[in-house]
PDB file of C-alpha atoms in Angstrom:
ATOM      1  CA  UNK A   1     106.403 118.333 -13.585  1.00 46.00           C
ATOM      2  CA  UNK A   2     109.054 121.048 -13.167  1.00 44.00           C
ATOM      3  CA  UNK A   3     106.952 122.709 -10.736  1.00 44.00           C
ATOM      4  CA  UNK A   4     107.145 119.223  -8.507  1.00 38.00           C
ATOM      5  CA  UNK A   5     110.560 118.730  -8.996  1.00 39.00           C
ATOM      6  CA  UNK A   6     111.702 122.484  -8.119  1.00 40.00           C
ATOM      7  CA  UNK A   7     109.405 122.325  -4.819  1.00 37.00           C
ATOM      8  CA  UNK A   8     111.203 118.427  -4.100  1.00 42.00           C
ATOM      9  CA  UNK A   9     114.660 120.221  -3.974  1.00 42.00           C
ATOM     10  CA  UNK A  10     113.310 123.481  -2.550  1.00 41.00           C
ATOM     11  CA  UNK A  11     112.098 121.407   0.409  1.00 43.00           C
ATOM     12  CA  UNK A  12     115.699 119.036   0.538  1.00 47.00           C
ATOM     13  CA  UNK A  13     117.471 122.081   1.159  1.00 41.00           C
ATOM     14  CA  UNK A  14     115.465 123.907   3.653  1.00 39.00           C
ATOM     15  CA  UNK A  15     115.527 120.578   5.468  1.00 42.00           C
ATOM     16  CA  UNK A  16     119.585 120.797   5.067  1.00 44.00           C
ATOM     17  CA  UNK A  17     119.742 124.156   6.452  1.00 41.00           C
ATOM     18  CA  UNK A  18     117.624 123.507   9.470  1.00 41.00           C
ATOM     19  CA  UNK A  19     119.796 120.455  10.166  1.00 43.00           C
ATOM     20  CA  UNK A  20     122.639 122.134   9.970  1.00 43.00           C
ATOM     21  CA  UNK A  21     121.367 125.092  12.232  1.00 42.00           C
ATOM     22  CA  UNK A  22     120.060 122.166  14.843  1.00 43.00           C
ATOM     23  CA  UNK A  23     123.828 120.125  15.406  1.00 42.00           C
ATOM     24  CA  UNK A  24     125.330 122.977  17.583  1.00 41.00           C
ATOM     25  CA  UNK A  25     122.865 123.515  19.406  1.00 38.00           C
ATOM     26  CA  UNK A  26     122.238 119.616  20.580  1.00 40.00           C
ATOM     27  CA  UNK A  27     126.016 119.582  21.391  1.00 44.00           C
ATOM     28  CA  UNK A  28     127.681 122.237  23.147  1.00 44.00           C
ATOM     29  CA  UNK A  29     131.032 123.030  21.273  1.00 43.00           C
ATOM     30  CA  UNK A  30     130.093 121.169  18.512  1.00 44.00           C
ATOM     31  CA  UNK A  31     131.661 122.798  15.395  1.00 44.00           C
ATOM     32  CA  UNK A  32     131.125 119.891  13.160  1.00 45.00           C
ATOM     33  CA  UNK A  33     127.531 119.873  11.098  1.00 44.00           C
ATOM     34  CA  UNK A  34     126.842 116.760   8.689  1.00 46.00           C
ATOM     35  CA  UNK A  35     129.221 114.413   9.717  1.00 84.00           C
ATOM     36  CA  UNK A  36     126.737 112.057  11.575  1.00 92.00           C
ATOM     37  CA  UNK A  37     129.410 109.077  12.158  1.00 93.00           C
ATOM     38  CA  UNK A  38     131.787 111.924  14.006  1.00 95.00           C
ATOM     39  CA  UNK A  39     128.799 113.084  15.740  1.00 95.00           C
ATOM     40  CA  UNK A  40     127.789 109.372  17.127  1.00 96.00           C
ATOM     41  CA  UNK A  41     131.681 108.360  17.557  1.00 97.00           C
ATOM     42  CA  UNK A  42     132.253 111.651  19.688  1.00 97.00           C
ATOM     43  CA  UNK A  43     129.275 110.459  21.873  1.00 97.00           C
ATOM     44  CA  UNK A  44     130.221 107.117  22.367  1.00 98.00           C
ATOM     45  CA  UNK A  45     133.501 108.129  23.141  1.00 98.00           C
ATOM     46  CA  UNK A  46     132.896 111.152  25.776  1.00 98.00           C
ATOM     47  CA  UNK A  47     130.070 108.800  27.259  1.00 98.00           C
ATOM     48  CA  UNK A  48     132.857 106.501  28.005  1.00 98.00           C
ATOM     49  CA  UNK A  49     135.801 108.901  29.637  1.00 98.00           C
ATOM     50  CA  UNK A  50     133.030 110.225  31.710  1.00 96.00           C
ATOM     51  CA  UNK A  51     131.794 106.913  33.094  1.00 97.00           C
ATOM     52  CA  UNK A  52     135.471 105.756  33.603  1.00 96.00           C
ATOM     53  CA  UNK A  53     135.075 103.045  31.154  1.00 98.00           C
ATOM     54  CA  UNK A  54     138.349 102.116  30.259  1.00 98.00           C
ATOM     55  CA  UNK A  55     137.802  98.788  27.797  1.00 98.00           C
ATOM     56  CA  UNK A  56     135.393 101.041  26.103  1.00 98.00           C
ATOM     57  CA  UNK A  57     138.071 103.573  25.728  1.00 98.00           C
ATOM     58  CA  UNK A  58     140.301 101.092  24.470  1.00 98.00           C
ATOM     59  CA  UNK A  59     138.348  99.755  21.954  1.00 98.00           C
ATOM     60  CA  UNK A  60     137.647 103.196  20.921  1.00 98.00           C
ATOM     61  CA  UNK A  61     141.320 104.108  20.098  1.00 98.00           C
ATOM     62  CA  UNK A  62     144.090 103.232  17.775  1.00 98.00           C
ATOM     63  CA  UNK A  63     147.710 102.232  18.702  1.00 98.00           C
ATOM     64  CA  UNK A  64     150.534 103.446  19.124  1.00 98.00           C
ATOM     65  CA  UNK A  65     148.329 106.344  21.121  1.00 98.00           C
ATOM     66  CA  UNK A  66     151.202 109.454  20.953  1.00 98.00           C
ATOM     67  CA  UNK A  67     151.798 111.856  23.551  1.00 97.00           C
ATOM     68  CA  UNK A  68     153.119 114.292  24.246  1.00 92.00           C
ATOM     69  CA  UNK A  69     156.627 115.592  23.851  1.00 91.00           C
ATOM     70  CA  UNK A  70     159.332 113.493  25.737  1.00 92.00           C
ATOM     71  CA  UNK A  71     156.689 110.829  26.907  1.00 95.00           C
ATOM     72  CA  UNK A  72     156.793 107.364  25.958  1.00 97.00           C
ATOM     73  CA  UNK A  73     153.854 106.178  23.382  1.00 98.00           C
ATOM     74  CA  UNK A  74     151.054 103.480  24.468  1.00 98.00           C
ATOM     75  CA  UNK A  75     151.896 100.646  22.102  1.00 98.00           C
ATOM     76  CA  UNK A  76     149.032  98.503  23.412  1.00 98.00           C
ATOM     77  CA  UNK A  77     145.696  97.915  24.870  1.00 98.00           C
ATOM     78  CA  UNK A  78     147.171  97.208  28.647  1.00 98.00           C
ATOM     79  CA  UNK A  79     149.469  99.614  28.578  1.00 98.00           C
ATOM     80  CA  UNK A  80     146.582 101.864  27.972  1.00 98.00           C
ATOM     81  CA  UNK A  81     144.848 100.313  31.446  1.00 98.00           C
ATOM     82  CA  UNK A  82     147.870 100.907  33.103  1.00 98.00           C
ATOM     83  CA  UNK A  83     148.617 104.491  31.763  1.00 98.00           C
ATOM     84  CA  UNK A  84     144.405 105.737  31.633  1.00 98.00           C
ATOM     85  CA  UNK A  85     144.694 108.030  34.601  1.00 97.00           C
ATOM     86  CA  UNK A  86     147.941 110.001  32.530  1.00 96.00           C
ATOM     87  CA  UNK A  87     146.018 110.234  29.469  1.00 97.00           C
ATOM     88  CA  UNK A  88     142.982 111.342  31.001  1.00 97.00           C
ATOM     89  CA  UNK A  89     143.548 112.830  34.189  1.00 96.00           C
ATOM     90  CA  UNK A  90     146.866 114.087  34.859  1.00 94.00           C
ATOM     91  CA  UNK A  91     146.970 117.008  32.578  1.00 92.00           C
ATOM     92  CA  UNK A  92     143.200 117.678  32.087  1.00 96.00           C
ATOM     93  CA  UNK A  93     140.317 116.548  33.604  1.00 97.00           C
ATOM     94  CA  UNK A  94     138.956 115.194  30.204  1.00 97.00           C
ATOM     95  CA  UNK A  95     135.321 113.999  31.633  1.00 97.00           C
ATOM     96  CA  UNK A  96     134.657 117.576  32.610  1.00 96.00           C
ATOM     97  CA  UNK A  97     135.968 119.338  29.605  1.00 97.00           C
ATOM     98  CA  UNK A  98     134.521 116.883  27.435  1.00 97.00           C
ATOM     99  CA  UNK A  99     130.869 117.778  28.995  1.00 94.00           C
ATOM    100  CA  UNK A 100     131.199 121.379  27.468  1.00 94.00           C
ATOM    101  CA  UNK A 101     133.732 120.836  24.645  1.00 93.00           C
ATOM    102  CA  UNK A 102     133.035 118.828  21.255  1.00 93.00           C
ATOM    103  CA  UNK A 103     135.321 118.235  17.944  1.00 96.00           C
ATOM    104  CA  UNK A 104     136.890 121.050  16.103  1.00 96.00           C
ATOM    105  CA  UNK A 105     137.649 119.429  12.178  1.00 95.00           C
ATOM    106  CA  UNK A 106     140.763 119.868  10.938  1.00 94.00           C
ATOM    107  CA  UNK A 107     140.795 122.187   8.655  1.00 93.00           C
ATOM    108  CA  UNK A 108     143.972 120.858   6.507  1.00 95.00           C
ATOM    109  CA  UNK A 109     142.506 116.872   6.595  1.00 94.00           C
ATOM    110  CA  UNK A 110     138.490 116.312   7.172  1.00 93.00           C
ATOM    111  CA  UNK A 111     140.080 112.725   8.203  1.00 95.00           C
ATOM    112  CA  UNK A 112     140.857 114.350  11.603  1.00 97.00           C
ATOM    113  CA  UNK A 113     139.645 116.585  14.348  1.00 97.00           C
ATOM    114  CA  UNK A 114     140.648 117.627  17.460  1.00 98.00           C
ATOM    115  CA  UNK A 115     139.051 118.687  21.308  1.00 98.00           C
ATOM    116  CA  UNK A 116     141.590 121.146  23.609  1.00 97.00           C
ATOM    117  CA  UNK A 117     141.036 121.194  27.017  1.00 97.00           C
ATOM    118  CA  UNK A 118     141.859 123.324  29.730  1.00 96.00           C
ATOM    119  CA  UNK A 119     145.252 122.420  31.610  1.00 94.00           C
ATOM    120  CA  UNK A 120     145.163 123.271  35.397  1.00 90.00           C
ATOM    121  CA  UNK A 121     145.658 126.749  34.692  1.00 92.00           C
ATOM    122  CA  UNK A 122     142.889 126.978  32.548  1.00 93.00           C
ATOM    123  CA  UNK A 123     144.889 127.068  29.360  1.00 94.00           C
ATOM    124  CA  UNK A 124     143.549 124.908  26.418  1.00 94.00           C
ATOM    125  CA  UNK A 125     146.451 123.868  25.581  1.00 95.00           C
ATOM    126  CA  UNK A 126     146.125 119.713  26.154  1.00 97.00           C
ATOM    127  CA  UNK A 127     144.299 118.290  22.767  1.00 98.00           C
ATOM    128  CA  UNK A 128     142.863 115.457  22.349  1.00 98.00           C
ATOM    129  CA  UNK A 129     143.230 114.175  18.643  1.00 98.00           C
ATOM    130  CA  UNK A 130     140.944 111.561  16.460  1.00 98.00           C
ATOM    131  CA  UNK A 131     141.285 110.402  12.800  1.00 97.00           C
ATOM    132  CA  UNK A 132     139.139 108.286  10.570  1.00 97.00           C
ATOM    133  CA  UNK A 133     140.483 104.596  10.171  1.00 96.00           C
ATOM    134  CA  UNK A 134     139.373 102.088   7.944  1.00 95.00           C
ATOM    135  CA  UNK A 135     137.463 100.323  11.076  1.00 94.00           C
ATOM    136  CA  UNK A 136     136.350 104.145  12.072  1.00 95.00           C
ATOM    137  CA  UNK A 137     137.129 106.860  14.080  1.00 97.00           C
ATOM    138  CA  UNK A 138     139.577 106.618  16.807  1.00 98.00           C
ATOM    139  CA  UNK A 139     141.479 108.262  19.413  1.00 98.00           C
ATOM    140  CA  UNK A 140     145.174 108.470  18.045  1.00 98.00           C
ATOM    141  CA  UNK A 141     147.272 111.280  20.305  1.00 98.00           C
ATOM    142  CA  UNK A 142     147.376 113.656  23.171  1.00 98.00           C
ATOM    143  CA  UNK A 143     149.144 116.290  23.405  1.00 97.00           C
ATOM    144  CA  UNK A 144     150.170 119.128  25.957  1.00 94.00           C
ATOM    145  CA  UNK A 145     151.001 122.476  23.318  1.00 94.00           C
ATOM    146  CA  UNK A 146     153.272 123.603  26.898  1.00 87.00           C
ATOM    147  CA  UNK A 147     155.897 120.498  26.241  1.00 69.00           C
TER     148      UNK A 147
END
């Protein structure tokens, strides 16, 4: 019997190690292991900037959005259809970083995590911030570490 049990949790955590070995390596930049409802969220989420999907985008984020320093928040849903291209585009080109980048957890609050992406002189200094809400993750700021 303790043989059986010592092989059952032997197995569990050689299956835990692989799993955690696998996650990078499925997603590029990836730097979160375990977190499965991050990991589906994050795909959602880039699968939606990339294709331009704006309602999905929406639905995907929590408001007041903030931004960066000196620029107005998005209170609502269509100012967010109104204002995409500035969250999105104008600083970073988020459907191309977000092909090679993934979440970086916070290491202060595992409620939040963060993606940086290159500005248009290659810095990483715009980021892209997400924190768990009762409803889920959700897209909650941007901002531009240069302002």
């Amino acid at each position: 019997m303790k043989k059986t049990i010592i092989l059952y949790l032997l197995f569990g955590l050689l299956s835990g190690a692989a799993a955690a070995e696998a996650a990078p390596a499925s997603m590029p930049g990836f730097a979160i292991q375990g977190d499965e409802a991050v990991r589906v969220f994050w795909q959602k989420f880039k699968a939606a900037v990339t294709s331009g999907n704006k309602t999905e985008v929406a639905s995907l984020s929590k408001f007041p959005i903030g931004m960066s320093y000196g620029v107005a928040s998005i209170r609502n849903k269509s100012q967010f259809l109104r204002r995409y291209r500035e969250v999105f585009n104008e600083q970073s080109n988020a459907a191309q970083c977000f092909a090679s980048k993934g979440p970086e957890m916070d290491a202060e609050n595992p409620k939040r995590f963060t993606v940086a992406c290159p500005d248009s002189a290659g810095n990483e200094v715009v980021i892209y911030q997400f924190e768990r809400t009762r409803t889920g993750w959700k897209f909650v700021s941007l901002d531009n570490l240069n302002e």
